[in-house]
Short mmCIF file of C-alpha atoms in Angstrom, two decimals:
data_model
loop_
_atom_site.label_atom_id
_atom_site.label_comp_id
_atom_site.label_asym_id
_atom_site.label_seq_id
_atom_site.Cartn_x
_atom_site.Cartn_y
_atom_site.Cartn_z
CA UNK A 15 37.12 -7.79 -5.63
CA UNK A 16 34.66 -5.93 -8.01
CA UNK A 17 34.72 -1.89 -6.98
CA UNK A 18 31.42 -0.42 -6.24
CA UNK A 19 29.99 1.61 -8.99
CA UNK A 20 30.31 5.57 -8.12
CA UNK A 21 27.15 6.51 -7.29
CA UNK A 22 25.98 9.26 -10.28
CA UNK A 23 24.43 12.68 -8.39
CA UNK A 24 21.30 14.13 -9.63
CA UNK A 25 22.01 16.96 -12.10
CA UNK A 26 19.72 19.42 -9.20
CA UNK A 27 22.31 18.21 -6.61
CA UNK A 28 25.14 20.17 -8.39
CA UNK A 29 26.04 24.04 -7.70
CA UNK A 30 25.89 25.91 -4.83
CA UNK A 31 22.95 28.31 -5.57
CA UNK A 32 20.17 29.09 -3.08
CA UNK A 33 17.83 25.46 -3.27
CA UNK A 34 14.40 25.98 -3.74
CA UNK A 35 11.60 23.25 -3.24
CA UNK A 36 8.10 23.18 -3.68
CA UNK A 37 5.36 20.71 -2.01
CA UNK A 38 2.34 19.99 -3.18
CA UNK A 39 -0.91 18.47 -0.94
CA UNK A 40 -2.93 15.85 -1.65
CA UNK A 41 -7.12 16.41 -2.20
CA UNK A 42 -8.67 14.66 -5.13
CA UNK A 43 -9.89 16.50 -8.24
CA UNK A 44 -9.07 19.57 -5.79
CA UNK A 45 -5.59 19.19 -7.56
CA UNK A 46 -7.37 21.70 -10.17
CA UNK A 47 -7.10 24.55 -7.05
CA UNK A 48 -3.31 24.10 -6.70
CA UNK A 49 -3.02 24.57 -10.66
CA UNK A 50 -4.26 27.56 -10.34
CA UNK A 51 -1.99 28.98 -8.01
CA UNK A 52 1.01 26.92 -9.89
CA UNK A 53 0.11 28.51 -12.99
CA UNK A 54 0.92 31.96 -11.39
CA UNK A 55 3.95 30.84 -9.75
CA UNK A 56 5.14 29.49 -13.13
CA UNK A 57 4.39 33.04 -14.64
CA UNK A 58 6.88 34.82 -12.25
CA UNK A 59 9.46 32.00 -12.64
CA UNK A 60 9.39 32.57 -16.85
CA UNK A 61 9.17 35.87 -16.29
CA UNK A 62 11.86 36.57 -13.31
CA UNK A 63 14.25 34.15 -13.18
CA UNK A 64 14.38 32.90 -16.58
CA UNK A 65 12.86 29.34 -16.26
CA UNK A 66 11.23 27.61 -19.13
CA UNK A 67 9.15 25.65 -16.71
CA UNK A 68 8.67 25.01 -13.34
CA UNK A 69 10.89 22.03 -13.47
CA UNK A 70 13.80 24.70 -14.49
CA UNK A 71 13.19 27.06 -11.58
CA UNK A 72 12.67 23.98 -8.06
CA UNK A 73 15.10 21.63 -7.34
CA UNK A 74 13.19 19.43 -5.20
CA UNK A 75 9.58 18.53 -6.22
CA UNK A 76 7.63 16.72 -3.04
CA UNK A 77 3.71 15.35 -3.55
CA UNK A 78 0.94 13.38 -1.46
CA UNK A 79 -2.00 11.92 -3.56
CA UNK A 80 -3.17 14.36 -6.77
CA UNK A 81 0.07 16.51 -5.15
CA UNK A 82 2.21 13.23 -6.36
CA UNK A 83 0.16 13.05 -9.97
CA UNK A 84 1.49 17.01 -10.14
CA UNK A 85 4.67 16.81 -8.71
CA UNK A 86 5.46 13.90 -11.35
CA UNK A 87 4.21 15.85 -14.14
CA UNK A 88 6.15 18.67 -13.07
CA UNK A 89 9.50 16.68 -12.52
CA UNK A 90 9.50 15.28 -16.24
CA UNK A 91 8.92 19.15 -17.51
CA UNK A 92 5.20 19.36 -17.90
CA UNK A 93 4.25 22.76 -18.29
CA UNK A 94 1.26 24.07 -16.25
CA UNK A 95 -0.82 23.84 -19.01
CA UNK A 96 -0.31 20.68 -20.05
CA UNK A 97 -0.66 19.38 -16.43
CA UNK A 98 -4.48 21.33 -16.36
CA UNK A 99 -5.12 19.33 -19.57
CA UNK A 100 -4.15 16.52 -18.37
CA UNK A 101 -6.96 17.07 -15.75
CA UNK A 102 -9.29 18.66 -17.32
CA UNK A 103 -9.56 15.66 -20.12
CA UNK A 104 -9.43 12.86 -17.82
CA UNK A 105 -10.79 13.91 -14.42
CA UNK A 106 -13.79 12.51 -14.64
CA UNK A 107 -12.34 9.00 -15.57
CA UNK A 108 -10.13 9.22 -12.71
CA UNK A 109 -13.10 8.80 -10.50
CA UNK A 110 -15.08 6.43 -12.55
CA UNK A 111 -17.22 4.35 -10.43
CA UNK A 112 -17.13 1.10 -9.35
CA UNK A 113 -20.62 -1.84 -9.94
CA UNK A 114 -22.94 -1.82 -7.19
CA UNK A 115 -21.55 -5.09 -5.72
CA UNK A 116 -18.22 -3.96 -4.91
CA UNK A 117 -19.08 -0.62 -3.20
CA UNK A 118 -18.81 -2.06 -0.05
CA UNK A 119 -15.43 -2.01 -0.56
CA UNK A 120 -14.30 1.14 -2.55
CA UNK A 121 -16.50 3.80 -4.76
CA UNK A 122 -13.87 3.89 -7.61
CA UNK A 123 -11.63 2.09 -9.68
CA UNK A 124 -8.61 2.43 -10.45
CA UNK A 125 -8.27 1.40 -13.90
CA UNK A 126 -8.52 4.61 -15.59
CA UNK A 127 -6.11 6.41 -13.49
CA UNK A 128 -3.82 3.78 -13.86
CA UNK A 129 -3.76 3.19 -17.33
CA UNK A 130 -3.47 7.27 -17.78
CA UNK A 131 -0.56 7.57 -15.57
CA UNK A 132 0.98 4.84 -17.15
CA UNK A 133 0.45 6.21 -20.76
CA UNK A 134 1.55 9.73 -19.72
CA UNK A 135 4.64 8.93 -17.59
CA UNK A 136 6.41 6.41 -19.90
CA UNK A 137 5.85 9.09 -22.95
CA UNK A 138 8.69 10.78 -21.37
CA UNK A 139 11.10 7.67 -21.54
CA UNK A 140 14.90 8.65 -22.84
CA UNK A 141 16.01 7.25 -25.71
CA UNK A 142 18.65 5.35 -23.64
CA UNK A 143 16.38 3.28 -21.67
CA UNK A 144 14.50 0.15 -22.51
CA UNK A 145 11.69 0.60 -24.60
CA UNK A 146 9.97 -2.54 -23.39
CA UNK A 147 9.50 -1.61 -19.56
CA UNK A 148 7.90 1.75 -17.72
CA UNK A 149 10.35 4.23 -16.68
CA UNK A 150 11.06 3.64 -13.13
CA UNK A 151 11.65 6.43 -10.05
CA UNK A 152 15.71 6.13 -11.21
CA UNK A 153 14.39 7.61 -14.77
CA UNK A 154 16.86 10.55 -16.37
CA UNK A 155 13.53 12.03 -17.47
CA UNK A 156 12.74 13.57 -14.17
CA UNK A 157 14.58 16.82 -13.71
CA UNK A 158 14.23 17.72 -10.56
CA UNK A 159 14.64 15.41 -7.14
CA UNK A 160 11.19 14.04 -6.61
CA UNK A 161 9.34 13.17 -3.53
CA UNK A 162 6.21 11.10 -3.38
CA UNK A 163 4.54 9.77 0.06
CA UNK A 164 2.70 6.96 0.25
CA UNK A 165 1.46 4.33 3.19
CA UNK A 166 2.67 0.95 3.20
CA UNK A 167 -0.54 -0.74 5.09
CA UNK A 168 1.75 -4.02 5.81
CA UNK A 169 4.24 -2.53 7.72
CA UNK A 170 2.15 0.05 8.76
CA UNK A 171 4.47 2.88 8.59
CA UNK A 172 4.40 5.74 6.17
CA UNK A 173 6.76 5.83 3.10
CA UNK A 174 7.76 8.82 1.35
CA UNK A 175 10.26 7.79 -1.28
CA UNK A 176 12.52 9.96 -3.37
CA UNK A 177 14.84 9.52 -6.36
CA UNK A 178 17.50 10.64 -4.60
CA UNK A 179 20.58 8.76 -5.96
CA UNK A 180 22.46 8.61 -2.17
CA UNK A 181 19.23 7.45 -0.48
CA UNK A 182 19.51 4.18 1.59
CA UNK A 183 17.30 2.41 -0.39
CA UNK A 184 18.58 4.12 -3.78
CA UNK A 185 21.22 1.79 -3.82
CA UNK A 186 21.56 -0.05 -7.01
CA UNK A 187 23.04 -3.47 -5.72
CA UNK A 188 20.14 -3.74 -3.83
CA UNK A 189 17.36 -5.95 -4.87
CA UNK A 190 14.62 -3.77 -2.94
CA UNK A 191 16.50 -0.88 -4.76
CA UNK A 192 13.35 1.78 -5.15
CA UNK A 193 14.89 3.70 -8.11
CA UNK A 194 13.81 -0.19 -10.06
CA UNK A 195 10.56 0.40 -8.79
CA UNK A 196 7.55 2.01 -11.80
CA UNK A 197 7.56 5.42 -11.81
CA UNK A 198 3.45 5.16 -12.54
CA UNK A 199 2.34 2.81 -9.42
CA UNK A 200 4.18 4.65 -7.07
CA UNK A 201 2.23 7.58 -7.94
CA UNK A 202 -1.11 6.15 -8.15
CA UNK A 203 -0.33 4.04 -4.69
CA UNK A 204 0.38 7.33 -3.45
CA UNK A 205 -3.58 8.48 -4.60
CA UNK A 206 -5.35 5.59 -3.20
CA UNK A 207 -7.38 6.98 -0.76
CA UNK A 208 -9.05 4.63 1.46
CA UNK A 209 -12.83 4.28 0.83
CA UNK A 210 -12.06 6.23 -2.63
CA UNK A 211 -9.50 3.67 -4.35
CA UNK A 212 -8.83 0.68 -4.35
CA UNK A 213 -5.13 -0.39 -2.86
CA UNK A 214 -2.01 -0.83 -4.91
CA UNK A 215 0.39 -3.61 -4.59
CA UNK A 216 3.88 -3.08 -5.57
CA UNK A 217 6.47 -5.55 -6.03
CA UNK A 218 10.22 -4.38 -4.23
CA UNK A 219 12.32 -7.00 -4.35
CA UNK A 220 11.28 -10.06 -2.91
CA UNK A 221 8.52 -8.62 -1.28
CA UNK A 222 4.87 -7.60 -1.68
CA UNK A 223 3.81 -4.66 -0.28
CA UNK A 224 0.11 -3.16 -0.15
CA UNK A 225 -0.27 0.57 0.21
CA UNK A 226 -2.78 3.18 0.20
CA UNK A 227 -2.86 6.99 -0.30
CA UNK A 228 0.05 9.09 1.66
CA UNK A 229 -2.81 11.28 2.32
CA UNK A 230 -3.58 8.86 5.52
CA UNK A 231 -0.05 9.75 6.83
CA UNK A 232 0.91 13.02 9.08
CA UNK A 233 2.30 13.95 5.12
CA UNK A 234 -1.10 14.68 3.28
CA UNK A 235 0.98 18.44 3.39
CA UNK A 236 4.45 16.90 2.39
CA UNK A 237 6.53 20.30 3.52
CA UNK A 238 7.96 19.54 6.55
CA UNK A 239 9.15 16.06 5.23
CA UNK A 240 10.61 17.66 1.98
CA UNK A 241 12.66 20.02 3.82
CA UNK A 242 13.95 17.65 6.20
CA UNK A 243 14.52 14.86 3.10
CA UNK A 244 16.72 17.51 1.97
CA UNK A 245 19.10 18.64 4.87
CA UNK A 246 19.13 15.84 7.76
CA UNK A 247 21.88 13.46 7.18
CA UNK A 248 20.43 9.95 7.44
CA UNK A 249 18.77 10.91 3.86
CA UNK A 250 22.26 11.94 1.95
CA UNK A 251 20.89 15.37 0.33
CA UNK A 252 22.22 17.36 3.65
CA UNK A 253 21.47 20.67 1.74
CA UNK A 254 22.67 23.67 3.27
CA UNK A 255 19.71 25.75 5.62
CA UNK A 256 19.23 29.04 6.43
CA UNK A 257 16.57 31.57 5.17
CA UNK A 258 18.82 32.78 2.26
CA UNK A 259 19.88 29.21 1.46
CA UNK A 260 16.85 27.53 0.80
CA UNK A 261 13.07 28.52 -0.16
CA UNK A 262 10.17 26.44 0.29
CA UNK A 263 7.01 27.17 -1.76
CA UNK A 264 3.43 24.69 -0.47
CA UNK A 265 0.79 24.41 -2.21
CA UNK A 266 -2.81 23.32 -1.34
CA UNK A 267 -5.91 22.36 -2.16
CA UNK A 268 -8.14 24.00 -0.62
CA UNK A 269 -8.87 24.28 2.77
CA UNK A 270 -12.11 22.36 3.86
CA UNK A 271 -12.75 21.79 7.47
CA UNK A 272 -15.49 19.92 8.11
CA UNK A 273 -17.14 22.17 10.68
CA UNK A 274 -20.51 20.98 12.09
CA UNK A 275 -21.90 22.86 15.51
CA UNK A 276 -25.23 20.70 15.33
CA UNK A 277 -23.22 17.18 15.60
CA UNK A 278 -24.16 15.11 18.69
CA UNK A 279 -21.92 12.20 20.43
CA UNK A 280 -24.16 9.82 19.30
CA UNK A 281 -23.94 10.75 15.64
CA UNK A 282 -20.71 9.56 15.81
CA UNK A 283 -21.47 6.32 14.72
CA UNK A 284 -18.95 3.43 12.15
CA UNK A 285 -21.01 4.64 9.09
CA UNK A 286 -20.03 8.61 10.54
CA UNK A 287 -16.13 7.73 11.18
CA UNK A 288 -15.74 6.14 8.27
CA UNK A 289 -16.84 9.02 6.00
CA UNK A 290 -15.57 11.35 7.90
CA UNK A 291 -11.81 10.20 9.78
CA UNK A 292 -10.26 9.98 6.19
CA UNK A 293 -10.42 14.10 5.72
CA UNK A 294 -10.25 14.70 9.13
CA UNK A 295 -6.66 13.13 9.02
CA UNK A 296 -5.65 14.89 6.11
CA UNK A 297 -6.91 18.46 7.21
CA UNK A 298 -5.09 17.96 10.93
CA UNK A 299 -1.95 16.78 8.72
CA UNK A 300 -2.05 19.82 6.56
CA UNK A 301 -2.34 22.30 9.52
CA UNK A 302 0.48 20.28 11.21
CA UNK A 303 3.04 20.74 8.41
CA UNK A 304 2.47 24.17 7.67
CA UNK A 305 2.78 25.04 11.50
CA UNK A 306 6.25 22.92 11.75
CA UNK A 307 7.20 24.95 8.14
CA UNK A 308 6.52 28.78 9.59
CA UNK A 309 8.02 27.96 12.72
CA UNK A 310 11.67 26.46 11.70
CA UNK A 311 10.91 28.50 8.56
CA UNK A 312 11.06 32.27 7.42
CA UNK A 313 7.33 32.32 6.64
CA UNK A 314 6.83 35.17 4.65
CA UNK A 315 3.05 34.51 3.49
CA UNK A 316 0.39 32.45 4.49
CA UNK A 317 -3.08 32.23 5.77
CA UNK A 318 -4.09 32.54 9.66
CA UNK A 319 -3.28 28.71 10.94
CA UNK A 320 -5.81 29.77 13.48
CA UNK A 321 -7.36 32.50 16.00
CA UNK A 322 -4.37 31.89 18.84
CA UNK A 323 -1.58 31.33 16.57
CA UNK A 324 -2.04 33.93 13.59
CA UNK A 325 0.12 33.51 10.90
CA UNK A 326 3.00 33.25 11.84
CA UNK A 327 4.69 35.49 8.98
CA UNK A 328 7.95 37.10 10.44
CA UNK A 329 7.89 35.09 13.73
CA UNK A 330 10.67 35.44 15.87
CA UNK A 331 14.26 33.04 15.44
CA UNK A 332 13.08 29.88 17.14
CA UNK A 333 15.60 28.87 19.68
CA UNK A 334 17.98 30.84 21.76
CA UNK A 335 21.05 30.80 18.53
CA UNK A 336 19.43 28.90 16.01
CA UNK A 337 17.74 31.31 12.58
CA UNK A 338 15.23 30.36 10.79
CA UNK A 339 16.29 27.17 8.23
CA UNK A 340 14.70 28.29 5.28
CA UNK A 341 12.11 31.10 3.96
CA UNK A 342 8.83 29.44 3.49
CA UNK A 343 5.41 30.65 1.78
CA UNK A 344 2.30 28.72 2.10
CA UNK A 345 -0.44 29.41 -0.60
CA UNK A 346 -4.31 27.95 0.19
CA UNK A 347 -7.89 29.02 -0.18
CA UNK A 348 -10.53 28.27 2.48
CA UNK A 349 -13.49 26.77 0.97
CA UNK A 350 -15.85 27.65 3.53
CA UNK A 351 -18.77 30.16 2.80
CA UNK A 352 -16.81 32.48 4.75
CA UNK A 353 -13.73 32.23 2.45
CA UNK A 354 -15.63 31.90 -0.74
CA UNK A 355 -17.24 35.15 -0.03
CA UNK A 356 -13.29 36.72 0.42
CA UNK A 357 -12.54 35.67 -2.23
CA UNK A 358 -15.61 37.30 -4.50
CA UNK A 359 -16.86 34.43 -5.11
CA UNK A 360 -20.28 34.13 -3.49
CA UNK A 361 -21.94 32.37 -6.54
CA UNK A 362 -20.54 29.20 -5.49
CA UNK A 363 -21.27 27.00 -3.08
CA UNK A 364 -18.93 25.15 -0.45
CA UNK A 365 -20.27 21.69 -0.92
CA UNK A 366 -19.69 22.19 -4.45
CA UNK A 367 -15.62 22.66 -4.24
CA UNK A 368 -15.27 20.81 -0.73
CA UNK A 369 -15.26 17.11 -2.09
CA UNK A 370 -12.31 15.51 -3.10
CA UNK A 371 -14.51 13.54 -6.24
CA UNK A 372 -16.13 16.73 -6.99
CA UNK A 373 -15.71 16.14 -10.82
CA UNK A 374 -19.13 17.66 -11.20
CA UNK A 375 -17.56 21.30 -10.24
CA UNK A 376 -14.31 21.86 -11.87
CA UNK A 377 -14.60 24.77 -13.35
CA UNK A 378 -15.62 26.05 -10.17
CA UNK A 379 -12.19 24.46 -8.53
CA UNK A 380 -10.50 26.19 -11.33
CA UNK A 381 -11.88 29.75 -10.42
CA UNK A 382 -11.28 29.09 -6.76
CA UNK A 383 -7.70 28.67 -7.84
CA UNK A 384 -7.78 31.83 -9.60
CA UNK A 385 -8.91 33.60 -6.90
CA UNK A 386 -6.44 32.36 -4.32
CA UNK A 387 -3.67 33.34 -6.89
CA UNK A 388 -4.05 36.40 -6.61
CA UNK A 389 -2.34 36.42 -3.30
CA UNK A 390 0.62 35.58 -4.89
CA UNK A 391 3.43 38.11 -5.39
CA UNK A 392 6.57 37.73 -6.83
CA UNK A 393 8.04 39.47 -3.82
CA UNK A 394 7.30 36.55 -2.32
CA UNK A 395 9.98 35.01 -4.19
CA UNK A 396 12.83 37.41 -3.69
CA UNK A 397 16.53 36.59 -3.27
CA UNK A 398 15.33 33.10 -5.40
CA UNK A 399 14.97 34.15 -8.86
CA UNK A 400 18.89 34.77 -9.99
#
């Protein structure tokens, strides 16, 4: 009888130091807002705690859409910077749009994105795996546990996949093993957003599976699902919880409600829903994460979730016994005139920075970032940088 390989932990899984995780939302070009904030979070790692990168400081990197592009990046040791470049040089043919005849279908191909992903990703390849194929989510290059969320339109079911070595699916001697699976398609299945992207159809195993962006999923704001990927047994991380053991940094893009007091019921017409249900889903999925995150978790800075709730920061123990399961901080920036104008920035305009193609504006993006980072103090981060 052959033995079963010993399955090989991931080199974040080791030790017994307080875990720290960061999520990352999904919004288009509006990826240049969570930079930003990034970039500042990466200043107080180097400078507190000693990390070279980002990748140094988390141990569990979790993305939806653009979140999955930057989550990647940062996994395989991008630096901030580089990430931003990476952006900045090929944003606009990310969204590079499609002929006339095929609008009906989708505004922009993917070919670009693809191609880029592709190139950047499989740069990274050790020198112990085949030269001839794309680095797959089992690479070595990633240092950190990755999550990516996706939905698989033929099963109809969400699908946020990790590298996680223990994982159910992770399981080398299976054929629909995802760690076989290209590290590059999973990400850019995870950014095609419906009406935006085409789909992206991915091989595992024998089957054929069409998905579209995770963004469409209750995940478009992957905390929740990254902390419980990381402690609840049927995934096989089972990290320890508690508010000392485990920090949880999430990062958005931007907050953009669609608010609209002049709409009438009969506005609400296919043409209406179909522009609009796409980042309706993802703002009520966003809200819904971060509300689950500051109520099982420590929250210790964050926006107002809204004018009942508050925000949540130093809520009560939830449960009669039970602390909190991990401290949490949530950073954002509302992109409504309102929260422009907070954030002295009242030369630009919403509609400019509330898009998710809004390749026009990035600069802009990139000072709303800014702003927002401001908010962000390395207090914030105590008891996590040793």
């Amino acid at each position: 009888m052959t033995a079963t390989p010993a399955i090989t932990p991931h080199p974040k899984q080791h030790g017994t130091k307080p875990k720290r995780l960061l999520a990352l939302d999904g919004g288009g070009i509006r990826g240049m807002i969570s930079l930003e904030m990034l970039a500042r979070i990466e200043q107080i790692v180097k400078e507190r705690a000693g990390a070279a990168c980002l990748a140094d400081y988390f141990d569990y990197v979790g993305g939806t859409s653009t979140g999955a592009i930057i989550a990647t990046c940062i996994s395989l040791g991008m630096s901030v910077d580089e990430i931003r470049k990476f952006y900045q040089d090929n944003g606009r043919g990310m969204f590079d749009k499609v002929g006339v005849f095929e609008r009906l279908r989708t505004k922009f191909t993917d070919e670009n994105l693809a191609r880029k992903l592709r190139e950047v990703f499989n740069g990274f390849r050790p020198p112990d795996e085949e030269d001839s194929a794309d680095i797959t989510l089992g690479t070595k290059a990633l240092k950190t546990l990755l999550l990516v969320v996706m939905r698989n339109v033929t099963t109809d079911s969400p699908w946020p996949i990790s590298n996680n070595p223990f994982a159910k699916y992770n399981d080398r001697s299976r054929e629909d093993c995802n760690l076989n699976l290209p590290l590059w398609q999973l990400v850019r299945a995870s950014t095609a957003a419906p009406t935006y992207f085409p789909p992206e159809t991915v091989e595992v195993g024998s089957h054929s599976f069409v998905f579209v962006d995770g963004g469409v999923t209750m995940y478009n704001n992957p905390a929740f699902v990254l902390f419980l990927m990381s402690t609840i047994a049927p995934y096989k991380c089972e990290w320890p919880v508690g508010e000392d053991e485990m920090l949880l940094v999430s990062v958005g893009t931007g907050a953009a409600a669609d608010a609209n007091d002049r709409l009438k019921s009969g506005d609400l017409n296919l043409i209406y829903n179909a522009s609009h249900i796409p980042g309706a889903l993802m703002n009520a999925a966003a809200v819904e994460q971060d509300k689950l995150s500051r109520v099982f978790g420590r929250c210790r800075h964050g926006a107002a979730l809204e004018r009942e709730l508050g925000d949540l920061v130093d809520l009560k123990d939830f449960g009669e016994r039970n602390a909190k399961h991990f401290t949490y901080v949530r950073y954002n920036a509302d992109l409504s005139r309102e929260g422009l104008d907070a954030l002295g920035l009242r030369n630009i305009r919403p509609e400019d920075v509330q898009q998710m193609d809004t390749i026009d504006h990035m600069g802009e993006l990139a000072a709303v970032g800014q702003a927002a980072a401001k908010e962000i103090d390395e207090r914030h981060f105590d008891g996590f940088l040793a």
